[in-house]
């Protein structure tokens, strides 16, 4: 299901959250599908069950999973985790915009940078060379 990098400086639960999010977003884990139990995933990954529980709890808070008492955890419908993903991105964007403003970047500079990012994305979507530099 997922591979953990024990040399990674990030905590194991953060790696699990990241990899499970990717699986859900990419469709590798279908909405409504049952997740492995905390114990079985802990055994499979050779980690403490508390680590798996922490990852599942974070994924539930972020809208990727939901729990049914006595039945386990399931992958949430896409609209639920997409809404959460959008809220997180907008929160991060607002915080970064405030940092940019506080660092003295002009609003016009931010507009130009935003337009450049979207322009590169459009170019990449059309199959052209998407060099970020």
PDB file of C-alpha atoms in Angstrom:
ATOM      1  CA  UNK A   1       0.000   0.000   0.000  1.00  0.00           C
ATOM      2  CA  UNK A   2       2.579   2.628   1.078  1.00  0.00           C
ATOM      3  CA  UNK A   3       6.314   2.712   1.593  1.00  0.00           C
ATOM      4  CA  UNK A   4       7.863   4.672   4.430  1.00  0.00           C
ATOM      5  CA  UNK A   5      11.329   6.206   4.359  1.00  0.00           C
ATOM      6  CA  UNK A   6      12.877   5.721   7.778  1.00  0.00           C
ATOM      7  CA  UNK A   7      15.727   8.080   6.819  1.00  0.00           C
ATOM      8  CA  UNK A   8      13.243  10.897   6.192  1.00  0.00           C
ATOM      9  CA  UNK A   9      13.433  13.514   8.943  1.00  0.00           C
ATOM     10  CA  UNK A  10       9.651  13.902   9.020  1.00  0.00           C
ATOM     11  CA  UNK A  11       7.655  11.870  11.526  1.00  0.00           C
ATOM     12  CA  UNK A  12       6.272   8.565  10.241  1.00  0.00           C
ATOM     13  CA  UNK A  13       2.654   9.673  10.693  1.00  0.00           C
ATOM     14  CA  UNK A  14       3.279  12.718   8.446  1.00  0.00           C
ATOM     15  CA  UNK A  15       4.719  10.466   5.746  1.00  0.00           C
ATOM     16  CA  UNK A  16       1.688   8.194   6.076  1.00  0.00           C
ATOM     17  CA  UNK A  17      -0.713  11.140   5.766  1.00  0.00           C
ATOM     18  CA  UNK A  18       1.092  12.431   2.669  1.00  0.00           C
ATOM     19  CA  UNK A  19       1.184   9.050   0.941  1.00  0.00           C
ATOM     20  CA  UNK A  20      -2.423   8.175   1.782  1.00  0.00           C
ATOM     21  CA  UNK A  21      -3.575  11.622   0.574  1.00  0.00           C
ATOM     22  CA  UNK A  22      -1.774  10.995  -2.723  1.00  0.00           C
ATOM     23  CA  UNK A  23      -3.413   7.586  -3.065  1.00  0.00           C
ATOM     24  CA  UNK A  24      -6.848   9.074  -2.430  1.00  0.00           C
ATOM     25  CA  UNK A  25      -6.390  12.061  -4.775  1.00  0.00           C
ATOM     26  CA  UNK A  26      -4.974   9.872  -7.561  1.00  0.00           C
ATOM     27  CA  UNK A  27      -7.839   7.384  -7.252  1.00  0.00           C
ATOM     28  CA  UNK A  28      -5.610   4.605  -5.933  1.00  0.00           C
ATOM     29  CA  UNK A  29      -7.998   4.435  -2.985  1.00  0.00           C
ATOM     30  CA  UNK A  30     -11.575   4.784  -4.224  1.00  0.00           C
ATOM     31  CA  UNK A  31     -14.166   6.832  -2.382  1.00  0.00           C
ATOM     32  CA  UNK A  32     -16.206   4.685  -0.053  1.00  0.00           C
ATOM     33  CA  UNK A  33     -13.555   1.972   0.118  1.00  0.00           C
ATOM     34  CA  UNK A  34     -12.688   0.575   3.526  1.00  0.00           C
ATOM     35  CA  UNK A  35      -9.269   1.411   4.915  1.00  0.00           C
ATOM     36  CA  UNK A  36      -7.180  -1.289   6.583  1.00  0.00           C
ATOM     37  CA  UNK A  37      -7.717  -1.493  10.327  1.00  0.00           C
ATOM     38  CA  UNK A  38      -5.272   0.441  12.487  1.00  0.00           C
ATOM     39  CA  UNK A  39      -3.783  -2.804  13.779  1.00  0.00           C
ATOM     40  CA  UNK A  40      -3.394  -4.469  10.393  1.00  0.00           C
ATOM     41  CA  UNK A  41      -1.762  -1.411   8.810  1.00  0.00           C
ATOM     42  CA  UNK A  42       0.532  -1.024  11.830  1.00  0.00           C
ATOM     43  CA  UNK A  43       1.640  -4.659  11.436  1.00  0.00           C
ATOM     44  CA  UNK A  44       2.046  -4.277   7.655  1.00  0.00           C
ATOM     45  CA  UNK A  45       4.211  -1.154   8.049  1.00  0.00           C
ATOM     46  CA  UNK A  46       5.962  -2.317  11.239  1.00  0.00           C
ATOM     47  CA  UNK A  47       4.937   0.809  13.148  1.00  0.00           C
ATOM     48  CA  UNK A  48       3.158   1.489  16.418  1.00  0.00           C
ATOM     49  CA  UNK A  49      -0.662   1.400  16.103  1.00  0.00           C
ATOM     50  CA  UNK A  50      -0.757   4.868  17.708  1.00  0.00           C
ATOM     51  CA  UNK A  51       1.167   6.164  14.693  1.00  0.00           C
ATOM     52  CA  UNK A  52      -1.446   4.789  12.306  1.00  0.00           C
ATOM     53  CA  UNK A  53      -4.249   6.122  14.493  1.00  0.00           C
ATOM     54  CA  UNK A  54      -2.672   9.581  14.468  1.00  0.00           C
ATOM     55  CA  UNK A  55      -2.427   9.518  10.661  1.00  0.00           C
ATOM     56  CA  UNK A  56      -6.038   8.345  10.315  1.00  0.00           C
ATOM     57  CA  UNK A  57      -7.204  11.063  12.729  1.00  0.00           C
ATOM     58  CA  UNK A  58      -5.431  13.777  10.707  1.00  0.00           C
ATOM     59  CA  UNK A  59      -6.831  12.402   7.450  1.00  0.00           C
ATOM     60  CA  UNK A  60     -10.307  12.447   8.982  1.00  0.00           C
ATOM     61  CA  UNK A  61      -9.840  16.044  10.176  1.00  0.00           C
ATOM     62  CA  UNK A  62      -8.779  17.003   6.651  1.00  0.00           C
ATOM     63  CA  UNK A  63     -11.855  15.334   5.136  1.00  0.00           C
ATOM     64  CA  UNK A  64     -10.102  12.414   3.416  1.00  0.00           C
ATOM     65  CA  UNK A  65     -11.544   9.714   5.694  1.00  0.00           C
ATOM     66  CA  UNK A  66     -14.629   9.156   7.782  1.00  0.00           C
ATOM     67  CA  UNK A  67     -15.224   6.625  10.530  1.00  0.00           C
ATOM     68  CA  UNK A  68     -18.240   4.398  11.118  1.00  0.00           C
ATOM     69  CA  UNK A  69     -18.370   3.117  14.694  1.00  0.00           C
ATOM     70  CA  UNK A  70     -17.686  -0.590  14.833  1.00  0.00           C
ATOM     71  CA  UNK A  71     -16.955  -0.807  11.087  1.00  0.00           C
ATOM     72  CA  UNK A  72     -13.761   1.187  10.603  1.00  0.00           C
ATOM     73  CA  UNK A  73     -12.452   4.028   8.454  1.00  0.00           C
ATOM     74  CA  UNK A  74     -13.504   4.699   4.877  1.00  0.00           C
ATOM     75  CA  UNK A  75     -12.348   6.997   2.063  1.00  0.00           C
ATOM     76  CA  UNK A  76     -14.576  10.083   2.008  1.00  0.00           C
ATOM     77  CA  UNK A  77     -16.433  11.249  -1.099  1.00  0.00           C
ATOM     78  CA  UNK A  78     -14.282  13.454  -3.325  1.00  0.00           C
ATOM     79  CA  UNK A  79     -16.366  16.594  -2.760  1.00  0.00           C
ATOM     80  CA  UNK A  80     -15.592  16.433   0.971  1.00  0.00           C
ATOM     81  CA  UNK A  81     -11.828  16.195   0.680  1.00  0.00           C
ATOM     82  CA  UNK A  82     -11.743  18.628  -2.257  1.00  0.00           C
ATOM     83  CA  UNK A  83     -13.531  21.210  -0.088  1.00  0.00           C
ATOM     84  CA  UNK A  84     -10.991  20.673   2.693  1.00  0.00           C
ATOM     85  CA  UNK A  85      -8.119  20.832   0.235  1.00  0.00           C
ATOM     86  CA  UNK A  86      -9.437  24.121  -1.158  1.00  0.00           C
ATOM     87  CA  UNK A  87      -9.819  25.616   2.332  1.00  0.00           C
ATOM     88  CA  UNK A  88      -6.230  24.632   3.254  1.00  0.00           C
ATOM     89  CA  UNK A  89      -4.797  26.055   0.024  1.00  0.00           C
ATOM     90  CA  UNK A  90      -6.671  29.332   0.429  1.00  0.00           C
ATOM     91  CA  UNK A  91      -5.532  29.624   4.045  1.00  0.00           C
ATOM     92  CA  UNK A  92      -1.902  29.018   3.025  1.00  0.00           C
ATOM     93  CA  UNK A  93      -2.261  31.453   0.127  1.00  0.00           C
ATOM     94  CA  UNK A  94      -3.623  34.178   2.412  1.00  0.00           C
ATOM     95  CA  UNK A  95      -0.780  33.644   4.894  1.00  0.00           C
ATOM     96  CA  UNK A  96       1.853  33.777   2.143  1.00  0.00           C
ATOM     97  CA  UNK A  97       0.242  36.886   0.655  1.00  0.00           C
ATOM     98  CA  UNK A  98       0.488  38.590   4.063  1.00  0.00           C
ATOM     99  CA  UNK A  99       4.155  37.570   4.338  1.00  0.00           C
ATOM    100  CA  UNK A 100       4.821  38.933   0.850  1.00  0.00           C
ATOM    101  CA  UNK A 101       3.088  42.215   1.712  1.00  0.00           C
ATOM    102  CA  UNK A 102       5.015  42.468   4.982  1.00  0.00           C
ATOM    103  CA  UNK A 103       8.255  41.823   3.086  1.00  0.00           C
ATOM    104  CA  UNK A 104       7.488  44.806   0.882  1.00  0.00           C
ATOM    105  CA  UNK A 105       6.290  43.097  -2.288  1.00  0.00           C
ATOM    106  CA  UNK A 106       3.872  45.297  -4.197  1.00  0.00           C
ATOM    107  CA  UNK A 107       0.405  44.021  -5.058  1.00  0.00           C
ATOM    108  CA  UNK A 108       1.195  44.408  -8.754  1.00  0.00           C
ATOM    109  CA  UNK A 109       4.295  42.188  -8.369  1.00  0.00           C
ATOM    110  CA  UNK A 110       2.141  39.520  -6.743  1.00  0.00           C
ATOM    111  CA  UNK A 111      -0.402  39.784  -9.580  1.00  0.00           C
ATOM    112  CA  UNK A 112       2.387  39.374 -12.142  1.00  0.00           C
ATOM    113  CA  UNK A 113       3.771  36.339 -10.319  1.00  0.00           C
ATOM    114  CA  UNK A 114       0.317  34.770 -10.052  1.00  0.00           C
ATOM    115  CA  UNK A 115      -0.291  35.357 -13.762  1.00  0.00           C
ATOM    116  CA  UNK A 116       3.105  33.818 -14.564  1.00  0.00           C
ATOM    117  CA  UNK A 117       2.316  30.700 -12.527  1.00  0.00           C
ATOM    118  CA  UNK A 118      -1.011  30.236 -14.304  1.00  0.00           C
ATOM    119  CA  UNK A 119       0.598  30.962 -17.670  1.00  0.00           C
ATOM    120  CA  UNK A 120       3.192  28.230 -17.051  1.00  0.00           C
ATOM    121  CA  UNK A 121       0.439  25.828 -16.009  1.00  0.00           C
ATOM    122  CA  UNK A 122      -1.484  26.559 -19.222  1.00  0.00           C
ATOM    123  CA  UNK A 123       1.669  26.022 -21.271  1.00  0.00           C
ATOM    124  CA  UNK A 124       2.376  22.726 -19.486  1.00  0.00           C
ATOM    125  CA  UNK A 125      -1.228  21.587 -19.987  1.00  0.00           C
ATOM    126  CA  UNK A 126      -0.838  22.168 -23.727  1.00  0.00           C
ATOM    127  CA  UNK A 127       2.201  19.896 -23.860  1.00  0.00           C
ATOM    128  CA  UNK A 128       4.761  22.648 -24.288  1.00  0.00           C
ATOM    129  CA  UNK A 129       7.993  22.787 -22.333  1.00  0.00           C
ATOM    130  CA  UNK A 130       7.054  23.910 -18.833  1.00  0.00           C
ATOM    131  CA  UNK A 131      10.431  25.218 -17.691  1.00  0.00           C
ATOM    132  CA  UNK A 132       9.952  26.918 -14.335  1.00  0.00           C
ATOM    133  CA  UNK A 133      13.125  28.989 -14.639  1.00  0.00           C
TER     134      UNK A 133
END
